[in-house]
Amino acid sequence: MTQSNNDEMPLSTPTNQTTLIHTLPFVASITFASLMFSQAIYNAGLHLIPIMRGQFTFQSNIMLKTFLTAAGTSTFMFATMHIIGKNKNLILREERHMETNKVGIYALIVGGLILGAGMEVAGACPGTLPIQVGSGFFPNGLYTILGAVIGASLFSFLKPYLKKFQEYGDFTRGAKKIVAVGTTTNKVEDGNKKENDVDMMVKHFDDATNYNNKIQEYKHRYTVYQWTGYNHIVVRITFATLLFIVAIVTEVLSPRAGIISSNVKQEVLDELWSPFICGPMIGILQLPLMLSGGKHLGSTPAYITTFKFVFSIFPCMPKRMKIEKLTLDSIWEFLYVFTAGIITLIFAVFVLPPFSMLVNNNTSSFNRFPYDGSVDTTVVEQIIGGIFIVFGAKLASGCTSGHGISGMSHLRMKSFIAVASMFVGGIIVGFCRIFIFK
């Protein structure tokens, strides 16, 4: 399909330019994101192993509805940032990703399949693991985190040997860059300052109505709008709307929790929040993270950071397996994910019980803490599932948050392939479990 020359994301600055992080606002955004994410996952019930597994056998669609509404809200957030002109960090993020991400279709599919299989086996994804532990699945919940850290270290050790496979079949590389608007030799003087057309496009990029007149055609066909040639704002809003429509249809066809294992008490299911509340709670987090730090939701790097912390005490380890420089930019996912687990523990133990008593007029109410997931899974499943989750996510260069909520919201073609592969991997293992063990 012929590409339009007016719907591409501009490469406004060199790829090695760091997105500006304002420390205090970014720390506040991380804390807020941890709080909201923990409450969304815990109150949607996505920390419950039967609900996660039930998605892959279509017995429960809580996870799907939460995922769709989270991705839809996230897409609306990115579109809004473009429309109101607060898109500098967003542009830098996309520029850097387009220039550095070389993962090919085979790694996306294989990694996605492995990740999905791990999610079914462990009953969790990278973002929900600490929240499982915080919900009272302790100490058994730590086995899945152990597996995740093992998976992270295994991938880092094998990374040089996997690089060729991981980059094979990258379908997003296109022709050389073509300047389609104006000429880069024209200068605009402002006192002693001169700017070329590309700089001016970035400077005036907040004018979303003239977006199509300012963008150039670049060498990548990385997103849906780059492949189709349609206006990116129109595509974003259409896609977000479609996600919500699918979520609503899913709710109509599969209302509430669906068919859940009897190991989950009805009192727990009765206290769960609607996916149409919890999903947007997650998706809206893209706004503060992107504005304050140029970051979007992602969880897998937390386990990479964890194993690097451990391996840094051994001087014989290769540099790629150690923390070289401790900065907020390098450990923010670690802080975000594990703080969410701590907040879940505080909420489940100290906040929810008295709140439930208040709502029920001081009469006794069911206490959801602690969650005993050991009745639904074994230690072996947890460790193997944890390894698969992070190894697959690293091979595919993204997890359910990185590809599913963030990547799809950026309309990245690679993310659509990875997410589809995740669901296929989980579905295959889920139905194998039914036919083999039941």
Coordinates of C-alpha atoms in Angstrom, one line a residue:
M1 CA 0.0 0.0 0.0
T2 CA 1.3 3.4 -0.9
Q3 CA 2.3 5.6 2.0
S4 CA 1.1 9.1 2.4
N5 CA 3.9 11.6 3.0
N6 CA 2.0 13.5 5.7
D7 CA 1.2 11.0 8.5
E8 CA 4.6 9.9 9.8
M9 CA 6.1 10.5 13.1
P10 CA 9.0 13.0 12.8
L11 CA 12.5 12.2 13.9
S12 CA 13.0 15.5 15.5
T13 CA 16.2 14.9 17.5
P14 CA 19.2 12.6 17.5
T15 CA 18.4 9.1 18.8
N16 CA 20.9 9.5 21.6
Q17 CA 19.1 12.5 23.1
T18 CA 17.7 11.7 26.5
T19 CA 14.1 12.5 27.2
L20 CA 14.0 15.2 29.9
I21 CA 13.1 13.8 33.3
H22 CA 12.0 16.3 36.0
T23 CA 12.9 14.3 39.0
L24 CA 10.3 15.3 41.6
P25 CA 7.3 15.2 39.2
F26 CA 8.5 11.9 37.8
V27 CA 8.9 10.4 41.3
A28 CA 5.4 11.6 42.1
S29 CA 4.1 10.1 38.8
I30 CA 5.8 6.7 39.6
T31 CA 4.2 6.7 43.1
F32 CA 0.8 7.6 41.6
A33 CA 1.1 4.9 38.9
S34 CA 2.0 2.3 41.5
L35 CA -1.0 3.3 43.6
M36 CA -3.5 3.2 40.7
F37 CA -2.0 0.1 39.1
S38 CA -2.1 -1.9 42.3
Q39 CA -5.7 -0.9 43.0
A40 CA -6.8 -1.6 39.4
I41 CA -5.2 -5.1 39.3
Y42 CA -6.2 -6.1 42.8
N43 CA -9.8 -4.9 42.6
A44 CA -10.3 -6.3 39.1
G45 CA -9.2 -9.7 40.5
L46 CA -6.3 -10.1 38.0
H47 CA -4.1 -11.3 40.8
L48 CA -6.3 -14.4 41.1
I49 CA -4.8 -17.3 39.3
P50 CA -8.2 -18.8 38.2
I51 CA -9.2 -15.5 36.6
M52 CA -5.9 -15.2 34.7
R53 CA -6.1 -18.8 33.5
G54 CA -9.8 -18.6 32.8
Q55 CA -9.2 -16.0 30.2
F56 CA -7.3 -18.4 28.0
T57 CA -10.1 -21.0 28.1
F58 CA -12.8 -18.3 27.6
Q59 CA -14.4 -19.2 30.9
S60 CA -13.8 -15.8 32.4
N61 CA -13.2 -12.6 30.4
I62 CA -12.3 -10.2 33.2
M63 CA -8.7 -9.9 32.0
L64 CA -9.7 -9.3 28.4
K65 CA -12.2 -6.6 29.3
T66 CA -9.7 -4.9 31.6
F67 CA -7.0 -5.1 29.0
L68 CA -9.2 -3.7 26.2
T69 CA -10.4 -0.7 28.3
A70 CA -6.9 -0.1 29.5
A71 CA -5.5 -0.1 26.0
G72 CA -8.4 2.0 24.7
T73 CA -7.9 4.6 27.5
S74 CA -4.1 4.6 26.9
T75 CA -4.7 5.3 23.1
F76 CA -7.0 8.2 24.0
M77 CA -4.3 9.6 26.3
F78 CA -1.7 9.6 23.6
A79 CA -4.1 11.1 21.1
T80 CA -5.0 13.8 23.6
M81 CA -1.3 14.6 24.1
H82 CA -0.9 15.1 20.4
I83 CA -4.1 17.2 20.1
I84 CA -3.2 19.6 22.9
G85 CA 0.4 19.9 21.9
K86 CA 2.0 18.2 24.9
N87 CA 3.7 15.6 22.8
K88 CA 7.4 16.4 22.9
N89 CA 8.3 13.4 25.1
L90 CA 5.9 11.2 23.1
I91 CA 7.6 12.1 19.9
L92 CA 11.0 11.4 21.4
R93 CA 9.8 8.1 22.7
E94 CA 8.6 7.0 19.3
E95 CA 11.6 8.3 17.5
R96 CA 14.0 6.4 19.8
H97 CA 11.9 3.2 19.6
M98 CA 11.7 3.3 15.8
E99 CA 15.4 3.8 15.5
T100 CA 16.5 1.2 18.0
N101 CA 13.9 -1.6 18.0
K102 CA 15.0 -4.2 15.5
V103 CA 13.0 -7.2 16.7
G104 CA 11.8 -9.3 13.8
I105 CA 8.5 -11.1 13.3
Y106 CA 9.8 -14.5 14.3
A107 CA 11.0 -13.3 17.7
L108 CA 7.7 -11.5 18.2
I109 CA 5.8 -14.7 17.6
V110 CA 8.0 -17.1 19.5
G111 CA 8.5 -14.7 22.4
G112 CA 4.8 -14.0 22.5
L113 CA 3.9 -17.7 22.5
I114 CA 6.4 -18.3 25.3
L115 CA 5.1 -15.4 27.4
G116 CA 1.4 -16.4 26.9
A117 CA 2.2 -20.0 27.9
G118 CA 4.0 -18.7 31.0
M119 CA 1.0 -16.6 31.9
E120 CA -1.3 -19.6 31.8
V121 CA 1.1 -21.9 33.7
A122 CA 1.9 -19.3 36.4
G123 CA -1.5 -17.6 36.4
A124 CA 0.1 -14.2 36.2
C125 CA 1.9 -11.7 34.0
P126 CA 5.0 -9.5 34.8
G127 CA 2.9 -6.7 36.2
T128 CA 0.7 -8.8 38.5
L129 CA 3.4 -10.8 40.2
P130 CA 4.2 -8.4 43.1
I131 CA 0.5 -7.6 43.5
Q132 CA -0.1 -11.4 44.0
V133 CA 2.5 -11.4 46.8
G134 CA 1.0 -8.2 48.3
S135 CA -2.5 -9.8 48.3
G136 CA -1.2 -12.4 50.7
F137 CA 0.1 -15.1 48.4
F138 CA 3.2 -15.3 50.6
P139 CA 5.7 -16.9 50.7
N140 CA 4.6 -19.1 47.7
G141 CA 4.1 -16.1 45.5
L142 CA 7.8 -15.4 45.6
Y143 CA 8.4 -18.6 43.7
T144 CA 6.9 -17.0 40.5
I145 CA 9.1 -13.9 41.1
L146 CA 12.1 -16.2 41.5
G147 CA 11.2 -17.8 38.2
A148 CA 10.9 -14.4 36.6
V149 CA 14.3 -13.3 37.8
I150 CA 15.8 -16.6 36.5
G151 CA 14.1 -15.9 33.2
A152 CA 15.6 -12.4 33.1
S153 CA 19.1 -13.7 33.9
L154 CA 18.8 -16.5 31.4
F155 CA 17.9 -14.2 28.6
S156 CA 20.6 -11.7 29.5
F157 CA 23.2 -14.6 29.4
L158 CA 21.9 -15.9 26.0
K159 CA 21.3 -12.4 24.5
P160 CA 24.4 -12.3 22.3
Y161 CA 23.5 -15.7 20.9
L162 CA 19.9 -14.8 20.3
K163 CA 20.6 -11.4 18.7
K164 CA 20.6 -12.7 15.1
F165 CA 17.4 -14.6 15.6
Q166 CA 15.8 -11.8 17.4
E167 CA 16.4 -9.3 14.6
Y168 CA 15.7 -11.7 11.7
G169 CA 12.6 -10.7 9.8
D170 CA 12.2 -7.1 10.8
F171 CA 9.5 -6.0 8.4
T172 CA 9.4 -2.3 9.5
R173 CA 12.6 -1.2 7.7
G174 CA 11.7 0.7 4.6
A175 CA 13.3 3.1 2.1
K176 CA 15.7 6.0 2.9
K177 CA 14.2 9.1 4.4
I178 CA 12.6 11.5 2.0
V179 CA 12.0 15.1 2.8
A180 CA 8.5 15.8 1.6
V181 CA 7.8 19.2 3.0
G182 CA 9.9 22.3 2.2
T183 CA 13.7 22.0 2.2
T184 CA 16.1 21.5 5.0
T185 CA 18.4 24.2 3.7
N186 CA 15.9 27.0 4.3
K187 CA 16.7 29.0 7.5
V188 CA 14.5 31.0 9.7
E189 CA 16.4 33.7 11.7
D190 CA 15.5 34.8 15.2
G191 CA 18.2 37.2 16.3
N192 CA 21.4 35.2 16.1
K193 CA 19.4 31.9 16.2
K194 CA 18.8 29.8 13.0
E195 CA 16.5 26.9 12.7
N196 CA 15.9 24.6 9.7
D197 CA 12.5 23.2 8.7
V198 CA 12.8 20.1 10.8
D199 CA 13.4 22.2 13.9
M200 CA 10.5 24.4 13.1
M201 CA 8.2 21.4 12.6
V202 CA 9.1 20.3 16.1
K203 CA 8.8 23.8 17.5
H204 CA 5.3 24.2 16.1
F205 CA 4.2 20.6 16.5
D206 CA 1.5 21.5 19.0
D207 CA -0.7 22.6 16.1
A208 CA -2.5 19.3 15.7
T209 CA -4.8 20.6 13.0
N210 CA -1.8 21.2 10.7
Y211 CA -0.2 17.9 11.6
N212 CA -0.5 16.5 8.1
N213 CA 1.3 19.5 6.6
K214 CA 4.3 19.2 8.8
I215 CA 5.3 15.6 8.8
Q216 CA 7.9 14.0 6.6
E217 CA 8.1 10.5 5.1
Y218 CA 10.6 8.4 7.0
K219 CA 12.4 5.2 6.4
H220 CA 10.2 3.2 8.8
R221 CA 6.7 1.7 8.4
Y222 CA 6.3 1.0 12.0
T223 CA 2.7 1.9 12.9
V224 CA -0.7 1.3 11.6
Y225 CA -1.0 4.8 10.3
Q226 CA 2.4 4.6 8.6
W227 CA 1.3 1.5 6.7
T228 CA -2.1 2.8 5.8
G229 CA -1.3 6.4 5.2
Y230 CA -4.2 7.7 7.2
N231 CA -4.1 10.6 9.6
H232 CA -2.6 9.4 12.9
I233 CA -5.1 11.2 15.1
V234 CA -8.1 9.7 13.2
V235 CA -6.5 6.2 13.5
R236 CA -5.8 6.6 17.2
I237 CA -9.3 7.7 18.1
T238 CA -10.9 5.1 15.8
F239 CA -8.8 2.3 17.3
A240 CA -9.5 3.4 20.9
T241 CA -13.3 3.5 20.2
L242 CA -13.1 0.1 18.6
L243 CA -11.4 -1.4 21.7
F244 CA -14.2 0.0 23.9
I245 CA -16.9 -1.4 21.6
V246 CA -15.3 -4.9 21.7
A247 CA -15.1 -4.6 25.5
I248 CA -18.8 -3.8 25.7
V249 CA -19.7 -6.6 23.4
T250 CA -17.6 -9.0 25.5
E251 CA -19.4 -7.8 28.6
V252 CA -22.8 -8.5 27.0
L253 CA -21.8 -11.9 25.8
S254 CA -19.9 -12.8 29.0
P255 CA -21.2 -10.7 31.8
R256 CA -19.3 -10.1 35.1
A257 CA -16.8 -12.8 36.2
G258 CA -18.0 -15.6 34.1
I259 CA -17.2 -19.2 35.1
I260 CA -14.6 -19.2 37.9
S261 CA -13.0 -22.1 39.8
S262 CA -14.8 -22.9 43.1
N263 CA -11.5 -22.1 44.8
V264 CA -12.4 -18.4 44.5
K265 CA -15.1 -17.7 47.0
Q266 CA -18.2 -15.8 45.8
E267 CA -17.7 -13.2 48.4
V268 CA -14.4 -12.3 46.7
L269 CA -16.1 -12.1 43.3
D270 CA -18.8 -9.9 44.7
E271 CA -16.3 -7.3 45.9
L272 CA -14.5 -7.0 42.6
W273 CA -14.7 -3.7 40.7
S274 CA -15.9 -3.5 37.1
P275 CA -13.2 -3.9 34.3
F276 CA -14.7 -0.6 32.9
I277 CA -13.4 1.1 36.0
C278 CA -10.1 -0.8 36.5
G279 CA -9.0 -0.7 32.8
P280 CA -9.2 3.1 32.5
M281 CA -7.4 3.4 35.8
I282 CA -4.5 1.7 34.2
G283 CA -4.7 3.4 30.8
I284 CA -4.8 6.9 32.3
L285 CA -1.4 6.4 33.9
Q286 CA 0.3 7.0 30.5
L287 CA -0.4 10.7 30.9
P288 CA 1.6 11.5 34.0
L289 CA 4.4 9.1 33.1
M290 CA 4.9 10.4 29.6
L291 CA 4.6 14.1 30.5
S292 CA 6.9 13.9 33.5
G293 CA 9.5 11.4 32.3
G294 CA 8.9 10.4 28.7
K295 CA 8.0 6.9 29.8
H296 CA 5.1 4.5 29.2
L297 CA 3.8 1.5 31.1
G298 CA 6.0 -1.6 31.2
S299 CA 6.8 -4.2 33.8
T300 CA 9.4 -6.7 32.6
P301 CA 12.5 -4.4 33.0
A302 CA 11.8 -4.6 36.8
Y303 CA 13.0 -8.2 36.8
I304 CA 16.0 -7.4 34.7
T305 CA 17.0 -4.7 37.2
T306 CA 16.4 -7.2 40.1
F307 CA 18.8 -9.8 38.8
K308 CA 21.3 -7.1 37.9
F309 CA 21.2 -5.9 41.5
V310 CA 22.1 -9.4 42.6
F311 CA 24.7 -10.1 40.0
S312 CA 26.4 -6.8 40.6
I313 CA 28.0 -8.2 43.7
F314 CA 30.0 -10.6 41.6
P315 CA 32.9 -8.8 39.9
C316 CA 33.4 -11.7 37.4
M317 CA 30.0 -11.1 35.7
P318 CA 29.8 -9.4 32.3
K319 CA 28.9 -5.8 32.3
R320 CA 25.5 -6.5 30.6
M321 CA 24.5 -8.5 33.6
K322 CA 25.3 -5.8 36.2
I323 CA 24.0 -2.4 37.2
E324 CA 26.6 0.0 35.7
K325 CA 25.0 3.3 36.7
L326 CA 22.2 3.7 39.2
T327 CA 19.8 6.3 38.0
L328 CA 16.1 6.9 38.2
D329 CA 15.8 6.5 34.5
S330 CA 17.3 3.0 34.7
I331 CA 15.4 1.6 37.8
W332 CA 12.0 3.4 37.5
E333 CA 10.2 0.2 36.4
F334 CA 11.6 -1.6 39.4
L335 CA 10.4 1.0 41.7
Y336 CA 7.0 1.2 40.0
V337 CA 6.3 -2.5 40.0
F338 CA 7.4 -3.5 43.5
T339 CA 6.0 -0.4 45.1
A340 CA 2.6 -1.5 43.6
G341 CA 3.1 -4.8 45.5
I342 CA 3.8 -3.0 48.8
I343 CA 0.8 -0.7 48.3
T344 CA -1.4 -3.7 47.6
L345 CA -0.3 -5.2 50.9
I346 CA -1.1 -2.0 52.8
F347 CA -4.5 -1.7 51.1
A348 CA -5.5 -5.3 51.7
V349 CA -4.5 -5.4 55.3
F350 CA -5.2 -1.9 56.7
V351 CA -7.5 -0.1 54.3
L352 CA -10.0 -2.5 52.8
P353 CA -11.3 -4.3 56.0
P354 CA -12.3 -1.1 57.9
F355 CA -13.7 0.4 54.6
S356 CA -15.8 -2.7 54.1
M357 CA -17.1 -2.6 57.6
L358 CA -18.1 1.0 57.1
V359 CA -20.0 0.2 53.9
N360 CA -21.7 -2.7 55.6
N361 CA -22.8 -0.6 58.6
N362 CA -20.2 -2.0 61.0
T363 CA -21.4 -5.6 60.4
S364 CA -18.9 -8.3 59.7
S365 CA -17.7 -8.5 56.1
F366 CA -15.6 -11.0 54.2
N367 CA -11.8 -10.3 54.3
R368 CA -10.1 -10.9 51.0
F369 CA -6.7 -11.1 52.7
P370 CA -4.7 -13.3 52.5
Y371 CA -5.1 -14.8 49.0
D372 CA -4.0 -18.5 49.0
G373 CA -3.0 -19.3 45.4
S374 CA -1.3 -22.5 46.4
V375 CA -4.6 -24.3 45.9
D376 CA -4.6 -23.3 42.2
T377 CA -0.9 -23.9 41.3
T378 CA 2.2 -25.7 42.3
V379 CA 5.7 -24.4 43.0
V380 CA 7.0 -26.1 39.9
E381 CA 4.3 -24.3 37.8
Q382 CA 5.2 -21.0 39.4
I383 CA 8.9 -21.2 38.7
I384 CA 8.5 -22.5 35.2
G385 CA 5.8 -20.0 34.4
G386 CA 7.9 -17.2 35.8
I387 CA 10.8 -18.2 33.6
F388 CA 8.6 -18.3 30.6
I389 CA 6.9 -15.0 31.3
V390 CA 10.1 -12.9 31.4
F391 CA 12.1 -14.8 28.9
G392 CA 9.3 -14.6 26.4
A393 CA 8.8 -10.9 27.1
K394 CA 12.4 -10.1 26.6
L395 CA 12.6 -12.2 23.4
A396 CA 9.5 -10.4 22.0
S397 CA 10.8 -7.0 23.4
G398 CA 7.7 -6.4 25.5
C399 CA 5.1 -7.8 27.8
T400 CA 1.4 -7.4 28.3
S401 CA 2.0 -3.8 29.5
G402 CA 4.8 -2.9 27.1
H403 CA 3.3 -4.4 24.0
G404 CA -0.3 -4.8 25.0
I405 CA -1.2 -1.5 26.7
S406 CA 1.6 0.8 25.5
G407 CA 2.7 -0.6 22.2
M408 CA -0.8 -1.1 20.9
S409 CA -1.6 2.5 22.0
H410 CA 1.3 3.7 19.9
L411 CA -0.3 1.6 17.1
R412 CA 2.9 -0.4 16.6
M413 CA 2.5 -3.2 14.1
K414 CA 5.0 -5.3 16.1
S415 CA 2.9 -5.0 19.3
F416 CA -0.2 -6.3 17.6
I417 CA 1.7 -9.4 16.4
A418 CA 3.2 -9.9 19.9
V419 CA -0.1 -9.6 21.7
A420 CA -1.9 -11.9 19.4
S421 CA 0.9 -14.5 19.9
M422 CA 0.6 -14.1 23.7
F423 CA -3.1 -15.0 23.6
V424 CA -2.5 -17.9 21.3
G425 CA 0.3 -19.3 23.5
G426 CA -2.0 -19.0 26.6
I427 CA -5.0 -20.6 24.8
I428 CA -2.9 -23.5 23.6
V429 CA -1.6 -24.3 27.0
G430 CA -5.0 -23.6 28.6
F431 CA -6.8 -26.1 26.5
C432 CA -4.0 -28.7 26.8
R433 CA -4.5 -28.4 30.6
I434 CA -8.2 -29.1 30.2
F435 CA -7.8 -32.1 27.8
I436 CA -4.8 -33.7 29.6
F437 CA -5.5 -33.1 33.3
K438 CA -9.3 -33.1 33.4

